[in-house]
Structure formats: C-alpha cells, structure tokens
Amino acid sequence: RFVPRDPFTTYATYDDILRGEQYPPVSTARNKGWSATFDWDLNDALALKIIAAEHTISGQYSHDQDESPLPLFNVWGTVESEESSLEARLSGTAFNDRFEWTAGAFFWDANQQNGGRVSLTYYQLPFLVFDTDDHNEAENKGLYFHSITSLTDRLSLTAGLRTSDDEKVFT
C-alpha cells in the first residue's frame, strides 16, 4: 500500500502525531579539513617525513525509517566532530642499501558529539522515545619500527614492531 510507483517519492512525514512533534526532513553536513606533508632528505641515507591533518564536520539528519505516513520509527539528530593527527617518520638505509628501515610516531585525537531524538512512539512504550546526547573523546598514540634486510638479490627478511595506546571515553 505504501510503495509508490515513482522510486523518488516517499510517504514519509517525519511527524510523530502521538507526541505532537515534527522532525525536520534534513540531511546536512559541513566538512572542513586540511592535511600537509613535509619531506626532508637529511642526507643520501636518511629522510624525515612529517604528516599533519585536521578535519571537522557538523550537521544534522533525520530519517523516517519505515517511509510510511505512520509514525513507526523516526530519528532526528545532530553530529559534531573534530579530529587531528600528526605523524613523524625517520627512514634510512645502511650496509650498502641492503638494510632499509623506518621508525615513527603517530598521534590522533578526536572529540565527537551526537545528539537528537529517537522515537518509536507508535508502539506505546515510553522507553522507546529518548533523547540522545552522546559524547566521545578518543586518542591514539603509536610507535613503530619496520625493516627490510636483503639477504640475497632474491631473498629478503621483513620485520617490524608497533605499539599503540588507545584511550576512549564515551558518555
């Protein structure tokens, strides 16, 4: 009954008639970001690379999940996110270029906020209507080392180590 002939038509109303609310039919996202890479050849056998980046997004969205005129499942929300990262790599060669190595450090930081309303009021269960106000702070720090040793012209040994520390706080 609620399947339209035109695939670009919907019966979604974004209305919650049982609670007297209407959710705006929106889907917006504003993104900003930048990244930069700096490469330095320190000498013939040693190079330094630094990579930095930052990204922000903000917007809001709504969705009438069932796409029918009935208020079965409506969602409206906002999203805000800020992320930044920094990486430094030192690379080199030794032993007549038979040993290649890279050592580095990485840092990533994020602060994210999601809010809004979830409504399944059609089912008349009060716990199925709730506001969201989720906050997430995350951080990752890592150190790594990678090497390739040419044992012969056709055989090499690859080895590496990485350690990471993740912190996440979600409320």
PDB file of C-alpha atoms in Angstrom:
ATOM      1  CA  ARG A   1       0.000   0.000   0.000  1.00  0.00           C
ATOM      2  CA  PHE A   2       2.809   2.446   0.807  1.00  0.00           C
ATOM      3  CA  VAL A   3       5.086   1.547  -2.095  1.00  0.00           C
ATOM      4  CA  PRO A   4       4.959   4.426  -4.585  1.00  0.00           C
ATOM      5  CA  ARG A   5       5.302   3.871  -8.315  1.00  0.00           C
ATOM      6  CA  ASP A   6       7.984   6.559  -8.542  1.00  0.00           C
ATOM      7  CA  PRO A   7      11.199   5.420  -6.764  1.00  0.00           C
ATOM      8  CA  PHE A   8      11.954   9.071  -5.864  1.00  0.00           C
ATOM      9  CA  THR A   9       8.676   9.532  -3.969  1.00  0.00           C
ATOM     10  CA  THR A  10       8.154   8.766  -0.310  1.00  0.00           C
ATOM     11  CA  TYR A  11       5.235   8.795   2.071  1.00  0.00           C
ATOM     12  CA  ALA A  12       7.491   9.689   4.971  1.00  0.00           C
ATOM     13  CA  THR A  13       6.052  12.545   7.029  1.00  0.00           C
ATOM     14  CA  TYR A  14       8.727  12.949   9.728  1.00  0.00           C
ATOM     15  CA  ASP A  15       5.770  13.519  12.064  1.00  0.00           C
ATOM     16  CA  ASP A  16       5.227  11.955  15.437  1.00  0.00           C
ATOM     17  CA  ILE A  17       1.488  12.538  15.705  1.00  0.00           C
ATOM     18  CA  LEU A  18       1.232  10.724  19.037  1.00  0.00           C
ATOM     19  CA  ARG A  19       3.645  13.185  20.699  1.00  0.00           C
ATOM     20  CA  GLY A  20       2.776  16.171  18.512  1.00  0.00           C
ATOM     21  CA  GLU A  21       6.331  16.561  17.210  1.00  0.00           C
ATOM     22  CA  GLN A  22       7.666  17.039  13.723  1.00  0.00           C
ATOM     23  CA  TYR A  23      11.245  16.347  12.760  1.00  0.00           C
ATOM     24  CA  PRO A  24      12.800  18.466  10.031  1.00  0.00           C
ATOM     25  CA  PRO A  25      13.459  16.435   6.859  1.00  0.00           C
ATOM     26  CA  VAL A  26      17.147  17.356   6.655  1.00  0.00           C
ATOM     27  CA  SER A  27      20.460  15.790   5.858  1.00  0.00           C
ATOM     28  CA  THR A  28      23.264  18.318   6.036  1.00  0.00           C
ATOM     29  CA  ALA A  29      26.985  18.019   6.517  1.00  0.00           C
ATOM     30  CA  ARG A  30      29.584  20.750   6.596  1.00  0.00           C
ATOM     31  CA  ASN A  31      33.126  19.462   6.266  1.00  0.00           C
ATOM     32  CA  LYS A  32      36.391  21.314   6.616  1.00  0.00           C
ATOM     33  CA  GLY A  33      39.813  19.818   6.613  1.00  0.00           C
ATOM     34  CA  TRP A  34      43.420  20.157   5.648  1.00  0.00           C
ATOM     35  CA  SER A  35      46.489  17.991   5.520  1.00  0.00           C
ATOM     36  CA  ALA A  36      50.142  18.709   4.897  1.00  0.00           C
ATOM     37  CA  THR A  37      53.167  16.513   4.237  1.00  0.00           C
ATOM     38  CA  PHE A  38      56.729  17.710   4.708  1.00  0.00           C
ATOM     39  CA  ASP A  39      59.604  15.644   3.248  1.00  0.00           C
ATOM     40  CA  TRP A  40      63.259  16.312   4.024  1.00  0.00           C
ATOM     41  CA  ASP A  41      66.228  14.380   2.705  1.00  0.00           C
ATOM     42  CA  LEU A  42      68.685  14.850   5.542  1.00  0.00           C
ATOM     43  CA  ASN A  43      71.469  13.123   3.593  1.00  0.00           C
ATOM     44  CA  ASP A  44      71.795  10.324   0.998  1.00  0.00           C
ATOM     45  CA  ALA A  45      70.798   7.662   3.523  1.00  0.00           C
ATOM     46  CA  LEU A  46      68.397   9.443   5.875  1.00  0.00           C
ATOM     47  CA  ALA A  47      64.976  11.107   5.334  1.00  0.00           C
ATOM     48  CA  LEU A  48      62.378  12.697   7.602  1.00  0.00           C
ATOM     49  CA  LYS A  49      58.645  12.935   6.796  1.00  0.00           C
ATOM     50  CA  ILE A  50      56.036  14.765   8.870  1.00  0.00           C
ATOM     51  CA  ILE A  51      52.320  14.428   8.125  1.00  0.00           C
ATOM     52  CA  ALA A  52      49.723  16.626   9.856  1.00  0.00           C
ATOM     53  CA  ALA A  53      45.959  16.812   9.349  1.00  0.00           C
ATOM     54  CA  GLU A  54      42.796  18.246  10.842  1.00  0.00           C
ATOM     55  CA  HIS A  55      39.144  17.575   9.986  1.00  0.00           C
ATOM     56  CA  THR A  56      35.840  18.935  11.294  1.00  0.00           C
ATOM     57  CA  ILE A  57      32.274  18.033  10.424  1.00  0.00           C
ATOM     58  CA  SER A  58      28.950  19.368  11.634  1.00  0.00           C
ATOM     59  CA  GLY A  59      25.424  18.715  10.534  1.00  0.00           C
ATOM     60  CA  GLN A  60      22.047  17.253  11.253  1.00  0.00           C
ATOM     61  CA  TYR A  61      19.965  14.436   9.868  1.00  0.00           C
ATOM     62  CA  SER A  62      16.500  12.966  10.142  1.00  0.00           C
ATOM     63  CA  HIS A  63      15.051   9.734   8.967  1.00  0.00           C
ATOM     64  CA  ASP A  64      11.589   8.250   8.857  1.00  0.00           C
ATOM     65  CA  GLN A  65      12.785   4.645   8.911  1.00  0.00           C
ATOM     66  CA  ASP A  66       9.621   2.991   7.632  1.00  0.00           C
ATOM     67  CA  GLU A  67       8.950   5.617   4.882  1.00  0.00           C
ATOM     68  CA  SER A  68       5.219   5.353   5.556  1.00  0.00           C
ATOM     69  CA  PRO A  69       2.808   8.055   6.761  1.00  0.00           C
ATOM     70  CA  LEU A  70       2.540   6.153  10.065  1.00  0.00           C
ATOM     71  CA  PRO A  71       4.799   7.333  12.909  1.00  0.00           C
ATOM     72  CA  LEU A  72       6.526   3.987  13.410  1.00  0.00           C
ATOM     73  CA  PHE A  73      10.181   4.946  13.702  1.00  0.00           C
ATOM     74  CA  ASN A  74      11.551   8.487  13.459  1.00  0.00           C
ATOM     75  CA  VAL A  75      15.066   9.719  14.151  1.00  0.00           C
ATOM     76  CA  TRP A  76      16.452  13.248  14.188  1.00  0.00           C
ATOM     77  CA  GLY A  77      19.926  14.163  15.290  1.00  0.00           C
ATOM     78  CA  THR A  78      22.966  16.378  15.168  1.00  0.00           C
ATOM     79  CA  VAL A  79      26.599  15.468  14.742  1.00  0.00           C
ATOM     80  CA  GLU A  80      29.772  17.423  15.543  1.00  0.00           C
ATOM     81  CA  SER A  81      33.271  16.040  15.153  1.00  0.00           C
ATOM     82  CA  GLU A  82      36.806  17.416  15.378  1.00  0.00           C
ATOM     83  CA  GLU A  83      39.822  15.234  14.609  1.00  0.00           C
ATOM     84  CA  SER A  84      43.532  15.903  14.281  1.00  0.00           C
ATOM     85  CA  SER A  85      46.562  13.725  13.618  1.00  0.00           C
ATOM     86  CA  LEU A  86      50.321  14.053  13.486  1.00  0.00           C
ATOM     87  CA  GLU A  87      52.881  11.521  12.299  1.00  0.00           C
ATOM     88  CA  ALA A  88      56.679  11.708  12.094  1.00  0.00           C
ATOM     89  CA  ARG A  89      58.782   9.119  10.211  1.00  0.00           C
ATOM     90  CA  LEU A  90      62.536   8.761  10.046  1.00  0.00           C
ATOM     91  CA  SER A  91      63.715   6.426   7.256  1.00  0.00           C
ATOM     92  CA  GLY A  92      67.121   5.296   6.207  1.00  0.00           C
ATOM     93  CA  THR A  93      69.369   2.732   4.593  1.00  0.00           C
ATOM     94  CA  ALA A  94      72.598   1.079   5.712  1.00  0.00           C
ATOM     95  CA  PHE A  95      75.072  -1.622   4.708  1.00  0.00           C
ATOM     96  CA  ASN A  96      75.237  -0.619   1.030  1.00  0.00           C
ATOM     97  CA  ASP A  97      71.434  -0.250   0.862  1.00  0.00           C
ATOM     98  CA  ARG A  98      70.881  -3.879   1.946  1.00  0.00           C
ATOM     99  CA  PHE A  99      69.120  -2.730   5.130  1.00  0.00           C
ATOM    100  CA  GLU A 100      66.131  -0.353   4.858  1.00  0.00           C
ATOM    101  CA  TRP A 101      64.328   0.882   7.944  1.00  0.00           C
ATOM    102  CA  THR A 102      61.602   3.274   9.073  1.00  0.00           C
ATOM    103  CA  ALA A 103      60.876   4.400  12.635  1.00  0.00           C
ATOM    104  CA  GLY A 104      57.981   6.630  13.528  1.00  0.00           C
ATOM    105  CA  ALA A 105      55.463   8.014  15.946  1.00  0.00           C
ATOM    106  CA  PHE A 106      51.750   8.670  15.406  1.00  0.00           C
ATOM    107  CA  PHE A 107      49.183  10.707  17.355  1.00  0.00           C
ATOM    108  CA  TRP A 108      45.413  11.024  16.695  1.00  0.00           C
ATOM    109  CA  ASP A 109      42.854  12.944  18.747  1.00  0.00           C
ATOM    110  CA  ALA A 110      39.064  13.143  18.276  1.00  0.00           C
ATOM    111  CA  ASN A 111      36.208  14.907  20.005  1.00  0.00           C
ATOM    112  CA  GLN A 112      32.720  13.925  18.814  1.00  0.00           C
ATOM    113  CA  GLN A 113      29.175  14.821  19.845  1.00  0.00           C
ATOM    114  CA  ASN A 114      25.924  13.206  18.652  1.00  0.00           C
ATOM    115  CA  GLY A 115      22.541  14.410  19.840  1.00  0.00           C
ATOM    116  CA  GLY A 116      18.903  14.197  18.896  1.00  0.00           C
ATOM    117  CA  ARG A 117      15.702  12.244  19.359  1.00  0.00           C
ATOM    118  CA  VAL A 118      14.750   8.648  18.636  1.00  0.00           C
ATOM    119  CA  SER A 119      11.023   7.976  18.576  1.00  0.00           C
ATOM    120  CA  LEU A 120       9.189   4.681  18.287  1.00  0.00           C
ATOM    121  CA  THR A 121       6.019   6.059  19.906  1.00  0.00           C
ATOM    122  CA  TYR A 122       3.684   4.012  17.727  1.00  0.00           C
ATOM    123  CA  TYR A 123       4.425   1.028  19.955  1.00  0.00           C
ATOM    124  CA  GLN A 124       3.252   2.989  23.058  1.00  0.00           C
ATOM    125  CA  LEU A 125       6.290   2.028  25.137  1.00  0.00           C
ATOM    126  CA  PRO A 126       7.768   5.080  26.876  1.00  0.00           C
ATOM    127  CA  PHE A 127      11.341   3.775  26.849  1.00  0.00           C
ATOM    128  CA  LEU A 128      11.245   3.718  23.030  1.00  0.00           C
ATOM    129  CA  VAL A 129      11.272   7.529  22.923  1.00  0.00           C
ATOM    130  CA  PHE A 130      14.537   9.030  24.098  1.00  0.00           C
ATOM    131  CA  ASP A 131      16.902  11.910  23.558  1.00  0.00           C
ATOM    132  CA  THR A 132      20.496  11.209  22.741  1.00  0.00           C
ATOM    133  CA  ASP A 133      23.445  13.262  23.932  1.00  0.00           C
ATOM    134  CA  ASP A 134      26.462  11.104  23.230  1.00  0.00           C
ATOM    135  CA  HIS A 135      29.958  12.468  23.712  1.00  0.00           C
ATOM    136  CA  ASN A 136      33.088  10.611  22.632  1.00  0.00           C
ATOM    137  CA  GLU A 137      36.689  11.586  23.283  1.00  0.00           C
ATOM    138  CA  ALA A 138      39.311   9.338  21.722  1.00  0.00           C
ATOM    139  CA  GLU A 139      43.068   9.370  21.458  1.00  0.00           C
ATOM    140  CA  ASN A 140      45.613   7.038  19.865  1.00  0.00           C
ATOM    141  CA  LYS A 141      49.373   7.134  20.273  1.00  0.00           C
ATOM    142  CA  GLY A 142      51.654   4.747  18.444  1.00  0.00           C
ATOM    143  CA  LEU A 143      55.321   3.993  17.898  1.00  0.00           C
ATOM    144  CA  TYR A 144      56.618   1.708  15.167  1.00  0.00           C
ATOM    145  CA  PHE A 145      59.724   0.306  13.542  1.00  0.00           C
ATOM    146  CA  HIS A 146      59.868  -1.522  10.189  1.00  0.00           C
ATOM    147  CA  SER A 147      62.854  -3.002   8.388  1.00  0.00           C
ATOM    148  CA  ILE A 148      63.724  -4.939   5.238  1.00  0.00           C
ATOM    149  CA  THR A 149      67.023  -6.782   5.095  1.00  0.00           C
ATOM    150  CA  SER A 150      68.170  -8.059   1.688  1.00  0.00           C
ATOM    151  CA  LEU A 151      69.843 -11.384   2.429  1.00  0.00           C
ATOM    152  CA  THR A 152      70.485 -12.096  -1.261  1.00  0.00           C
ATOM    153  CA  ASP A 153      69.344 -10.459  -4.502  1.00  0.00           C
ATOM    154  CA  ARG A 154      66.184 -12.624  -4.447  1.00  0.00           C
ATOM    155  CA  LEU A 155      65.582 -13.144  -0.723  1.00  0.00           C
ATOM    156  CA  SER A 156      64.780 -10.564   1.932  1.00  0.00           C
ATOM    157  CA  LEU A 157      63.644 -10.555   5.534  1.00  0.00           C
ATOM    158  CA  THR A 158      60.943  -8.141   6.649  1.00  0.00           C
ATOM    159  CA  ALA A 159      60.421  -7.388  10.352  1.00  0.00           C
ATOM    160  CA  GLY A 160      58.579  -4.779  12.328  1.00  0.00           C
ATOM    161  CA  LEU A 161      57.218  -3.777  15.694  1.00  0.00           C
ATOM    162  CA  ARG A 162      54.363  -1.498  16.678  1.00  0.00           C
ATOM    163  CA  THR A 163      52.909  -0.434  19.963  1.00  0.00           C
ATOM    164  CA  SER A 164      49.683   1.523  20.305  1.00  0.00           C
ATOM    165  CA  ASP A 165      47.845   3.085  23.208  1.00  0.00           C
ATOM    166  CA  ASP A 166      44.139   3.827  22.765  1.00  0.00           C
ATOM    167  CA  GLU A 167      42.045   5.886  25.148  1.00  0.00           C
ATOM    168  CA  LYS A 168      38.308   6.309  24.677  1.00  0.00           C
ATOM    169  CA  VAL A 169      35.780   7.969  26.919  1.00  0.00           C
ATOM    170  CA  PHE A 170      32.125   7.700  25.882  1.00  0.00           C
ATOM    171  CA  THR A 171      29.264   9.300  27.762  1.00  0.00           C
TER     172      THR A 171
END
